[in-house]
Amino acid sequence: MLALESHVRALPLVIRLGVVVIAFGGLADLVTHLSFADAADPGGHTPAQLSAHAIAFAGMVLVFAGVVVDGVRQSLVR
């Protein structure tokens, strides 16, 4: 556990924030897709489902931005 914890702490803050946002979006997506209120609309996504997808996508963008910024920062240091 300590080895994993040290690796997580080594990640930039933006990446850690993005992972948390992805987890929240994934949980929201799971809840919205499993709700029985949406069973009457088999042809599309409800606004709640679209919002959950947008949250998860925003988390992915944060992780990607963190990876790019950290890579650029490390290449400038060398």
mmCIF file of the C-alpha atoms, coordinates in Angstrom:
data_MODEL
# 
_entry.id   MODEL 
# 
loop_
_atom_site.group_PDB 
_atom_site.id 
_atom_site.type_symbol 
_atom_site.label_atom_id 
_atom_site.label_alt_id 
_atom_site.label_comp_id 
_atom_site.label_asym_id 
_atom_site.label_entity_id 
_atom_site.label_seq_id 
_atom_site.pdbx_PDB_ins_code 
_atom_site.Cartn_x 
_atom_site.Cartn_y 
_atom_site.Cartn_z 
_atom_site.occupancy 
_atom_site.B_iso_or_equiv 
_atom_site.pdbx_formal_charge 
_atom_site.auth_seq_id 
_atom_site.auth_comp_id 
_atom_site.auth_asym_id 
_atom_site.auth_atom_id 
_atom_site.pdbx_PDB_model_num 
ATOM 1  C CA . MET A 1 1  ? 0.000   0.000  0.000   1.00 0.00 ? 1  MET A CA 1 
ATOM 2  C CA . LEU A 1 2  ? 2.814   2.397  0.787   1.00 0.00 ? 2  LEU A CA 1 
ATOM 3  C CA . ALA A 1 3  ? 4.393   1.917  -2.640  1.00 0.00 ? 3  ALA A CA 1 
ATOM 4  C CA . LEU A 1 4  ? 1.121   2.775  -4.369  1.00 0.00 ? 4  LEU A CA 1 
ATOM 5  C CA . GLU A 1 5  ? 0.605   5.748  -2.083  1.00 0.00 ? 5  GLU A CA 1 
ATOM 6  C CA . SER A 1 6  ? 4.010   7.187  -2.948  1.00 0.00 ? 6  SER A CA 1 
ATOM 7  C CA . HIS A 1 7  ? 3.274   6.838  -6.670  1.00 0.00 ? 7  HIS A CA 1 
ATOM 8  C CA . VAL A 1 8  ? -0.079  8.575  -6.290  1.00 0.00 ? 8  VAL A CA 1 
ATOM 9  C CA . ARG A 1 9  ? 1.500   11.435 -4.363  1.00 0.00 ? 9  ARG A CA 1 
ATOM 10 C CA . ALA A 1 10 ? 4.079   11.833 -7.129  1.00 0.00 ? 10 ALA A CA 1 
ATOM 11 C CA . LEU A 1 11 ? 1.347   12.578 -9.688  1.00 0.00 ? 11 LEU A CA 1 
ATOM 12 C CA . PRO A 1 12 ? 0.614   16.216 -10.469 1.00 0.00 ? 12 PRO A CA 1 
ATOM 13 C CA . LEU A 1 13 ? -2.432  17.716 -8.776  1.00 0.00 ? 13 LEU A CA 1 
ATOM 14 C CA . VAL A 1 14 ? -4.335  18.151 -12.056 1.00 0.00 ? 14 VAL A CA 1 
ATOM 15 C CA . ILE A 1 15 ? -4.056  14.439 -12.821 1.00 0.00 ? 15 ILE A CA 1 
ATOM 16 C CA . ARG A 1 16 ? -5.235  13.454 -9.341  1.00 0.00 ? 16 ARG A CA 1 
ATOM 17 C CA . LEU A 1 17 ? -8.143  15.901 -9.634  1.00 0.00 ? 17 LEU A CA 1 
ATOM 18 C CA . GLY A 1 18 ? -9.026  14.472 -13.051 1.00 0.00 ? 18 GLY A CA 1 
ATOM 19 C CA . VAL A 1 19 ? -9.088  10.922 -11.677 1.00 0.00 ? 19 VAL A CA 1 
ATOM 20 C CA . VAL A 1 20 ? -11.459 12.018 -8.910  1.00 0.00 ? 20 VAL A CA 1 
ATOM 21 C CA . VAL A 1 21 ? -13.721 13.753 -11.455 1.00 0.00 ? 21 VAL A CA 1 
ATOM 22 C CA . ILE A 1 22 ? -13.717 10.627 -13.668 1.00 0.00 ? 22 ILE A CA 1 
ATOM 23 C CA . ALA A 1 23 ? -14.679 8.481  -10.674 1.00 0.00 ? 23 ALA A CA 1 
ATOM 24 C CA . PHE A 1 24 ? -17.511 10.862 -9.771  1.00 0.00 ? 24 PHE A CA 1 
ATOM 25 C CA . GLY A 1 25 ? -18.716 10.970 -13.370 1.00 0.00 ? 25 GLY A CA 1 
ATOM 26 C CA . GLY A 1 26 ? -18.560 7.187  -13.626 1.00 0.00 ? 26 GLY A CA 1 
ATOM 27 C CA . LEU A 1 27 ? -20.597 6.781  -10.465 1.00 0.00 ? 27 LEU A CA 1 
ATOM 28 C CA . ALA A 1 28 ? -23.140 9.344  -11.678 1.00 0.00 ? 28 ALA A CA 1 
ATOM 29 C CA . ASP A 1 29 ? -23.271 7.578  -15.045 1.00 0.00 ? 29 ASP A CA 1 
ATOM 30 C CA . LEU A 1 30 ? -23.875 4.232  -13.365 1.00 0.00 ? 30 LEU A CA 1 
ATOM 31 C CA . VAL A 1 31 ? -26.658 5.646  -11.198 1.00 0.00 ? 31 VAL A CA 1 
ATOM 32 C CA . THR A 1 32 ? -28.406 7.392  -14.095 1.00 0.00 ? 32 THR A CA 1 
ATOM 33 C CA . HIS A 1 33 ? -28.243 4.378  -16.391 1.00 0.00 ? 33 HIS A CA 1 
ATOM 34 C CA . LEU A 1 34 ? -29.550 2.016  -13.709 1.00 0.00 ? 34 LEU A CA 1 
ATOM 35 C CA . SER A 1 35 ? -32.471 4.210  -12.658 1.00 0.00 ? 35 SER A CA 1 
ATOM 36 C CA . PHE A 1 36 ? -35.839 2.801  -13.601 1.00 0.00 ? 36 PHE A CA 1 
ATOM 37 C CA . ALA A 1 37 ? -37.238 6.220  -14.511 1.00 0.00 ? 37 ALA A CA 1 
ATOM 38 C CA . ASP A 1 38 ? -35.171 6.159  -17.710 1.00 0.00 ? 38 ASP A CA 1 
ATOM 39 C CA . ALA A 1 39 ? -36.535 2.801  -18.867 1.00 0.00 ? 39 ALA A CA 1 
ATOM 40 C CA . ALA A 1 40 ? -39.373 4.497  -20.773 1.00 0.00 ? 40 ALA A CA 1 
ATOM 41 C CA . ASP A 1 41 ? -36.908 6.199  -23.162 1.00 0.00 ? 41 ASP A CA 1 
ATOM 42 C CA . PRO A 1 42 ? -34.976 3.437  -24.938 1.00 0.00 ? 42 PRO A CA 1 
ATOM 43 C CA . GLY A 1 43 ? -34.071 5.557  -27.967 1.00 0.00 ? 43 GLY A CA 1 
ATOM 44 C CA . GLY A 1 44 ? -31.774 8.136  -26.452 1.00 0.00 ? 44 GLY A CA 1 
ATOM 45 C CA . HIS A 1 45 ? -30.071 9.600  -23.435 1.00 0.00 ? 45 HIS A CA 1 
ATOM 46 C CA . THR A 1 46 ? -31.747 11.689 -20.780 1.00 0.00 ? 46 THR A CA 1 
ATOM 47 C CA . PRO A 1 47 ? -30.282 15.017 -19.674 1.00 0.00 ? 47 PRO A CA 1 
ATOM 48 C CA . ALA A 1 48 ? -29.020 13.380 -16.473 1.00 0.00 ? 48 ALA A CA 1 
ATOM 49 C CA . GLN A 1 49 ? -27.165 10.725 -18.472 1.00 0.00 ? 49 GLN A CA 1 
ATOM 50 C CA . LEU A 1 50 ? -25.661 13.350 -20.770 1.00 0.00 ? 50 LEU A CA 1 
ATOM 51 C CA . SER A 1 51 ? -24.535 15.373 -17.753 1.00 0.00 ? 51 SER A CA 1 
ATOM 52 C CA . ALA A 1 52 ? -22.858 12.315 -16.237 1.00 0.00 ? 52 ALA A CA 1 
ATOM 53 C CA . HIS A 1 53 ? -21.078 11.646 -19.523 1.00 0.00 ? 53 HIS A CA 1 
ATOM 54 C CA . ALA A 1 54 ? -19.947 15.284 -19.677 1.00 0.00 ? 54 ALA A CA 1 
ATOM 55 C CA . ILE A 1 55 ? -18.552 15.084 -16.132 1.00 0.00 ? 55 ILE A CA 1 
ATOM 56 C CA . ALA A 1 56 ? -16.552 11.958 -16.971 1.00 0.00 ? 56 ALA A CA 1 
ATOM 57 C CA . PHE A 1 57 ? -15.313 13.582 -20.184 1.00 0.00 ? 57 PHE A CA 1 
ATOM 58 C CA . ALA A 1 58 ? -14.213 16.679 -18.248 1.00 0.00 ? 58 ALA A CA 1 
ATOM 59 C CA . GLY A 1 59 ? -12.197 14.406 -15.956 1.00 0.00 ? 59 GLY A CA 1 
ATOM 60 C CA . MET A 1 60 ? -10.540 12.797 -18.963 1.00 0.00 ? 60 MET A CA 1 
ATOM 61 C CA . VAL A 1 61 ? -9.626  16.232 -20.304 1.00 0.00 ? 61 VAL A CA 1 
ATOM 62 C CA . LEU A 1 62 ? -8.108  17.154 -16.934 1.00 0.00 ? 62 LEU A CA 1 
ATOM 63 C CA . VAL A 1 63 ? -6.000  13.984 -16.848 1.00 0.00 ? 63 VAL A CA 1 
ATOM 64 C CA . PHE A 1 64 ? -4.857  14.519 -20.434 1.00 0.00 ? 64 PHE A CA 1 
ATOM 65 C CA . ALA A 1 65 ? -3.989  18.168 -19.760 1.00 0.00 ? 65 ALA A CA 1 
ATOM 66 C CA . GLY A 1 66 ? -2.060  17.163 -16.651 1.00 0.00 ? 66 GLY A CA 1 
ATOM 67 C CA . VAL A 1 67 ? -0.063  14.555 -18.556 1.00 0.00 ? 67 VAL A CA 1 
ATOM 68 C CA . VAL A 1 68 ? 0.769   17.006 -21.350 1.00 0.00 ? 68 VAL A CA 1 
ATOM 69 C CA . VAL A 1 69 ? 1.733   19.831 -18.997 1.00 0.00 ? 69 VAL A CA 1 
ATOM 70 C CA . ASP A 1 70 ? 3.856   17.513 -16.856 1.00 0.00 ? 70 ASP A CA 1 
ATOM 71 C CA . GLY A 1 71 ? 5.577   16.115 -19.956 1.00 0.00 ? 71 GLY A CA 1 
ATOM 72 C CA . VAL A 1 72 ? 6.333   19.590 -21.294 1.00 0.00 ? 72 VAL A CA 1 
ATOM 73 C CA . ARG A 1 73 ? 7.577   20.705 -17.884 1.00 0.00 ? 73 ARG A CA 1 
ATOM 74 C CA . GLN A 1 74 ? 9.900   17.715 -17.608 1.00 0.00 ? 74 GLN A CA 1 
ATOM 75 C CA . SER A 1 75 ? 11.259  18.196 -21.130 1.00 0.00 ? 75 SER A CA 1 
ATOM 76 C CA . LEU A 1 76 ? 12.020  21.873 -20.405 1.00 0.00 ? 76 LEU A CA 1 
ATOM 77 C CA . VAL A 1 77 ? 13.890  20.995 -17.208 1.00 0.00 ? 77 VAL A CA 1 
ATOM 78 C CA . ARG A 1 78 ? 16.299  18.664 -18.998 1.00 0.00 ? 78 ARG A CA 1 
# 
